[in-house]
Amino acid sequence: MRKGFASNARLLVLSLGVFACFAGLATRLVWLHWLERESYTAFLEKARKQTEIELPRRGDILDVRGNRLAASRNLIELGVDPQDLRSEDERKWPELARLLGMPLTQLEPLLRRRFAAPADAEVEGVDAAAQGRPVRWVRLSEEVEESAYTQIQSLAIKGVYGIRHYRRVYPGGQLASHILGYINKEQTPVTGVERHLDFYLRGQAGWRESERDGHRRELAQFRSREIPATDGYDVVLTLDMFVQHIVEEELEAVAKKFQPESATIIVGDPNTGAILALANWPTFDLNRFNTAPLASQRNIAITDVYEPGSTFKIVASSGALNDHLVTPATVFDCSLTSVIYGGKPRSLPRDTHSYGNLSVAEIVGKSSNRGAAHLGIHLGAERLYEYARAYGYGEPTGYPLGGEVAGVLHPVARWDGLTITRLPMGHSISATPLQVHCAMGAIASGGVLMRPWLIREIRDNLGRTVAAYEPMPRRRVVSRETAETMARLLVEAASAEGTGKAAAIDGYQVAGKTGTTQKLIDGHYSTSHHIGSFVGFFPANRPQVQITVVVNDARVLTGGPGYGGTVAAPSFKRIGEQLIPYLGIRPADATVVRPVIAMTGNAR
Amino acid sequence: MKRPTKKAASPVNRLLLATILLLAFAGTIGLATVWLRHQISDVAQANKRMQQRIVEVQRCTAETNAEIAAALNPEVLLSQNHALRLGLEMPRDYQIVSVAEPVEVRLASKQNAERFTTTLVSTALPLTTTR
């Protein structure tokens, strides 16, 4: 055999070289897998797979113009790993304390807490380090803002780090508090939109499976599965922040002036059933919900019932008109104290003034109780009940956020002898302010009862519409002609001769009805505690805005009862006057001449 | 230089050459794998940084939106109006004119009103003086 280049010596050297390499490799393997096994295994344990949860950002709640009523802010929970702290960073601690707004004396013990105290009593003679386990996380602050956190990061204190989380904020404070609801400390939606649309708002958490190194840093190249978080959808409401603000300011004024037990104002578009504003007094700040009494968190507009009083008179009068039993000119003798109905004499309720013959138009305009009783009797118990049901009394309005009560409207079989004369004037029945609002809305919309429209649409975070909600008619209550006739009669009620004259707005035809109810206290109607209300809309022949004002137990300085015309109608006027320029409401009556000061003043 | 002889082509030499080539090939594969893994790691880290940046921007946007929302709160605007003495008020009803006719025509007539009026006055003056 020829050896060629590979002589024995060369082969030997080469073999030794290769052997030495393999021997070195084997030694290293033994070193790693046997001698240093423990430390490297511990290291590998740290570098095992990790699952990281990515929290979604909760969707915003917007008003109809895109203003944010509820948003999620990014805050940082700041903490420290005392094991990682370096002594050379101690000089930075005072600055850290300043940024956290915490005295250094309070911060220092937290930073120096390297070992947790044992659960049981300390064992004498054994120091804390030996007794407790090492502390790897001490919370320094629950909510550090982004700007402060950036400064803290620039300090570069090893071991101090933050965990980002979202916190719900309500930029308007108490604005629309009863509609929005809130998220509590446990991140659970409690009431309102937050709760009922939580499915859309909350989003979906994402997660990521990967590995981390010994320094607990993620090794991105070892990501095996990744499901990104899906942020929550935005909810757009029909509310208008500015209208809501006007309403809440008015409620504040009412509360200051009359010191009522409670008050509610609802503003809506009667043609669609859209709620532009809904507010109650007392109210609360959504950012400080935990300090607010539960009573102030109740949405009175849908949870509290009262006797609607004269605002209910639209039911008997429109019913009688719709059934062609009467015309606006039909006259009733309102001086009678009783009438025969069903073969029995029925006493008629008293009026505040003595009236003689009143036409249907006058009955509505002057809000005659006896006149309304006549109309009820003319209509008959069954039809009166049917109309009351058709107007939505005795059943929920379909308020989309739930929690509303149905009110009380007894079937005819449960009526006593007086109900036929008392129901037409709004007694023997109880309803929520929203029910009363919706019932009047049926007149304003041309005879159609609309469902309250509060949720306009759901949008994803790119602004695309995911779900849109449309106005929803519930049923036709009266014919369009009857509704228009009724609106004309209601204009009289809000005119200089009517009970609601304080609601009149210059240059605009206001249609509306006052209501004053004695409160039931200890089973008796009180003569000193009243619920005053006004429900109306304008312009009367082309309604664009409907406003309902209910003031519960107002204290009138003059000492008289809190009549609807005194405590509620002025609020209607003040709100209406502010809404005219904002919503661009034009007077329906074209013949009304109005000065053009601003235009002529700037004309060139 | 001495020319290689035919001895170099002996089976042992061939075996050695093959071994060296195999080692070189294996080494290249090893190096390529390491390089590839390093590249994967780099790309993954770059992706991660990019994702973090996107999240940061989104966070910043959300934060700014929340601040804007707070600044647009009517109460805040009113207090700013008061503090800065801007004197801004709600427009009054009488300052608003409802225009029923086409607005373009109205604006055009407004724009030209002065011109037409001037012409009429200039032609009217001599007539007045003659009288």
XYZ file of C-alpha atoms in Angstrom, chain A residues 75-399:
325
model
C -51.266 53.994 33.769
C -48.323 52.214 35.242
C -48.204 50.175 38.388
C -44.680 50.861 39.618
C -42.776 48.404 41.710
C -39.299 47.302 42.659
C -37.385 44.052 42.849
C -35.294 44.707 45.988
C -32.922 41.884 45.064
C -31.822 43.782 41.971
C -31.208 47.119 43.656
C -27.648 48.427 43.536
C -26.041 50.493 46.251
C -24.739 53.033 43.715
C -28.364 53.859 42.802
C -29.258 54.936 46.325
C -28.357 58.547 45.537
C -31.240 58.537 43.019
C -33.835 57.542 45.595
C -34.729 61.117 46.653
C -35.512 61.972 43.017
C -37.605 58.812 42.711
C -39.516 59.786 45.846
C -40.133 63.250 44.396
C -41.481 61.814 41.146
C -43.773 59.484 43.064
C -44.941 62.304 45.301
C -43.949 60.269 48.324
C -41.685 61.203 51.248
C -38.306 59.494 51.126
C -38.867 58.196 54.645
C -41.877 56.296 53.310
C -40.144 55.071 50.179
C -36.924 53.849 51.733
C -38.415 51.011 53.838
C -40.158 49.710 50.733
C -36.934 49.648 48.770
C -35.027 47.972 51.563
C -37.595 45.224 52.104
C -35.497 42.371 50.754
C -37.115 39.511 52.655
C -40.750 38.839 53.442
C -41.677 38.406 57.072
C -42.596 34.819 57.870
C -46.256 34.028 58.240
C -45.855 32.797 61.790
C -44.203 34.620 64.645
C -40.537 35.438 64.297
C -38.207 32.847 65.745
C -35.833 34.371 68.232
C -32.207 34.422 67.295
C -32.876 33.931 63.615
C -32.696 37.025 61.457
C -35.449 38.022 59.041
C -33.359 37.049 56.039
C -33.128 33.504 57.276
C -36.801 33.303 58.209
C -38.509 34.892 55.207
C -38.292 34.258 51.512
C -36.681 36.817 49.212
C -39.029 39.573 48.046
C -39.062 40.055 44.284
C -41.805 42.666 43.989
C -42.808 45.564 46.186
C -45.431 47.932 44.839
C -44.366 51.559 45.047
C -47.351 53.211 43.371
C -50.544 51.905 41.843
C -51.059 54.612 39.246
C -48.094 56.426 37.759
C -48.785 58.547 34.714
C -46.898 58.001 31.486
C -44.941 61.256 31.707
C -43.779 60.528 35.257
C -42.864 56.996 34.292
C -40.672 58.262 31.462
C -38.752 60.379 33.981
C -38.486 57.440 36.369
C -37.096 55.294 33.572
C -34.528 57.961 32.771
C -33.198 57.613 36.324
C -32.126 54.073 35.330
C -32.505 52.587 38.785
C -31.922 48.891 38.359
C -34.786 46.829 39.760
C -37.439 49.559 39.502
C -39.926 48.788 36.772
C -43.579 49.204 35.933
C -46.482 47.137 34.686
C -48.837 48.904 32.351
C -52.563 48.675 32.831
C -55.625 50.599 31.773
C -57.793 52.719 33.974
C -61.227 53.946 32.983
C -61.620 57.692 33.060
C -64.673 59.837 32.510
C -63.546 63.203 31.148
C -66.902 64.811 31.882
C -66.923 63.811 35.555
C -70.602 63.668 36.395
C -71.720 64.251 32.816
C -74.281 61.602 31.826
C -73.286 59.567 34.867
C -76.613 57.724 35.067
C -76.345 56.615 31.465
C -72.664 55.756 31.234
C -72.311 53.737 34.425
C -68.809 52.905 35.579
C -66.134 50.270 36.058
C -65.312 49.493 39.656
C -61.896 48.819 41.169
C -62.129 45.133 40.283
C -62.583 46.176 36.651
C -66.169 44.964 36.717
C -68.721 47.071 34.864
C -71.439 48.034 37.293
C -74.230 49.934 35.578
C -75.284 51.790 32.458
C -73.605 51.528 29.085
C -70.463 50.131 30.694
C -72.370 47.126 31.936
C -74.926 46.533 29.217
C -72.507 46.932 26.341
C -69.580 45.331 28.105
C -69.529 42.582 25.492
C -68.526 45.120 22.830
C -66.491 47.419 25.030
C -64.219 44.978 26.833
C -62.300 43.531 23.884
C -60.437 40.260 23.988
C -57.170 39.550 25.748
C -54.309 38.186 23.667
C -51.545 35.807 24.710
C -48.095 34.823 23.635
C -46.100 31.663 24.243
C -42.360 32.145 24.162
C -39.195 31.585 26.156
C -37.191 33.889 28.312
C -33.575 34.091 29.232
C -31.985 34.072 32.647
C -32.609 37.786 32.955
C -36.314 37.213 32.358
C -36.125 38.892 29.004
C -38.269 37.450 26.324
C -36.424 35.598 23.590
C -38.523 36.771 20.703
C -37.112 34.157 18.342
C -38.695 31.420 20.432
C -42.223 32.727 20.176
C -44.264 29.704 19.287
C -47.865 30.898 19.464
C -49.173 34.415 19.413
C -52.760 35.639 19.564
C -52.853 39.427 19.504
C -55.222 41.267 21.841
C -58.322 42.736 20.236
C -59.184 46.135 21.602
C -62.763 46.794 22.592
C -65.184 48.469 20.227
C -66.270 52.058 20.647
C -69.916 52.687 21.451
C -71.544 55.752 19.920
C -74.587 57.078 21.726
C -77.325 59.406 20.557
C -76.458 61.678 23.472
C -75.041 65.090 22.700
C -72.440 66.194 25.223
C -73.347 69.841 24.889
C -77.088 69.246 25.310
C -76.317 67.010 28.259
C -74.249 69.789 29.779
C -77.075 72.309 29.312
C -79.483 69.906 30.986
C -77.189 69.207 33.921
C -76.541 72.909 34.434
C -80.293 73.466 34.468
C -80.742 70.678 36.982
C -78.121 72.298 39.193
C -80.032 75.560 38.966
C -83.329 73.835 39.773
C -81.739 72.032 42.715
C -80.279 75.277 44.020
C -83.520 77.189 43.647
C -86.100 74.638 44.768
C -84.076 72.138 46.789
C -86.179 69.239 45.500
C -85.983 65.665 46.648
C -85.049 64.720 43.105
C -85.392 66.008 39.564
C -85.150 64.604 36.067
C -84.812 66.192 32.653
C -84.966 64.302 29.379
C -84.307 65.886 25.995
C -84.996 63.964 22.837
C -85.786 64.039 19.174
C -89.417 62.942 18.989
C -89.200 61.907 15.338
C -86.634 59.202 15.998
C -86.987 58.617 19.723
C -83.314 59.597 20.116
C -82.322 60.686 23.591
C -80.104 63.758 23.319
C -79.737 64.183 27.062
C -80.954 62.455 30.175
C -79.977 63.632 33.609
C -81.114 63.258 37.173
C -80.486 65.124 40.349
C -78.901 64.107 42.693
C -76.029 62.921 40.608
C -72.439 61.791 41.158
C -68.951 61.999 39.710
C -68.083 58.863 37.776
C -64.391 59.246 38.599
C -65.256 59.149 42.306
C -68.087 56.643 42.242
C -66.880 55.023 45.445
C -67.649 58.149 47.449
C -71.154 58.629 46.013
C -74.175 57.372 47.983
C -76.136 54.675 46.202
C -79.256 56.861 46.148
C -77.532 59.349 43.868
C -76.444 56.582 41.502
C -80.024 55.587 40.678
C -81.306 56.512 37.243
C -84.546 58.045 38.483
C -85.808 58.544 34.935
C -86.395 54.816 34.618
C -86.487 53.449 38.150
C -88.804 55.808 40.027
C -92.500 56.061 39.356
C -94.909 58.868 40.099
C -98.462 59.771 39.196
C -98.106 61.619 35.913
C -100.977 63.975 36.750
C -102.170 66.337 34.051
C -99.498 65.263 31.570
C -101.624 62.119 31.250
C -104.598 64.145 29.986
C -103.307 63.775 26.458
C -104.416 60.131 26.611
C -108.128 60.708 27.232
C -108.356 63.765 24.988
C -106.437 62.304 22.040
C -108.300 59.004 22.446
C -111.676 60.718 22.292
C -110.532 62.766 19.284
C -109.072 59.729 17.555
C -112.289 57.743 18.002
C -114.219 60.720 16.570
C -116.283 60.945 19.737
C -115.490 64.625 20.119
C -113.994 67.515 18.199
C -111.873 70.309 19.675
C -115.038 72.389 19.739
C -117.182 69.860 21.632
C -118.329 71.413 24.896
C -118.612 69.775 28.314
C -120.226 71.191 31.405
C -117.412 71.372 33.901
C -119.535 72.818 36.656
C -121.121 69.431 37.350
C -119.878 67.647 40.447
C -121.022 64.169 39.427
C -122.215 62.242 36.393
C -123.893 58.892 35.800
C -121.591 56.228 34.407
C -122.436 52.549 34.209
C -125.764 53.235 35.866
C -124.093 54.737 38.933
C -123.337 58.308 39.911
C -119.633 59.093 39.797
C -118.182 62.115 41.526
C -116.006 64.290 39.372
C -112.675 65.642 40.607
C -112.339 69.272 41.556
C -110.591 71.901 39.507
C -108.356 74.608 40.896
C -110.724 77.165 39.332
C -114.471 77.003 38.806
C -115.253 76.429 35.191
C -118.545 76.355 33.368
C -118.794 75.012 29.861
C -115.421 74.156 28.399
C -114.596 72.942 24.911
C -112.153 70.084 24.484
C -109.540 72.641 23.396
C -110.133 74.600 26.596
C -110.070 71.471 28.737
C -106.571 70.743 27.468
C -105.471 74.374 27.576
C -106.734 75.032 31.095
C -105.926 71.517 32.246
C -109.392 70.933 33.665
C -109.631 67.799 35.790
C -113.387 67.605 35.395
C -113.122 68.096 31.682
C -110.604 65.252 31.483
C -112.959 63.067 33.540
C -115.759 63.869 31.099
C -113.534 62.831 28.217
C -112.590 59.613 30.007
C -116.211 58.761 30.645
C -117.063 59.621 27.055
C -114.338 57.287 25.885
C -115.321 54.470 28.242
C -113.189 52.390 30.578
C -112.066 49.818 28.023
C -110.992 52.306 25.380
C -109.343 54.544 27.968
C -107.331 51.588 29.206
C -106.456 50.550 25.651
C -105.227 54.031 24.818
C -103.213 54.213 28.034
C -101.564 50.919 27.112
C -101.050 52.083 23.550
C -99.208 55.163 24.843
C -96.869 52.792 26.636
C -98.098 53.122 30.213
C -97.838 49.988 32.300
C -95.028 48.480 30.230
C -91.298 49.164 29.877
C -90.404 51.651 27.174
C -87.628 49.435 25.849
C -84.867 51.612 27.292
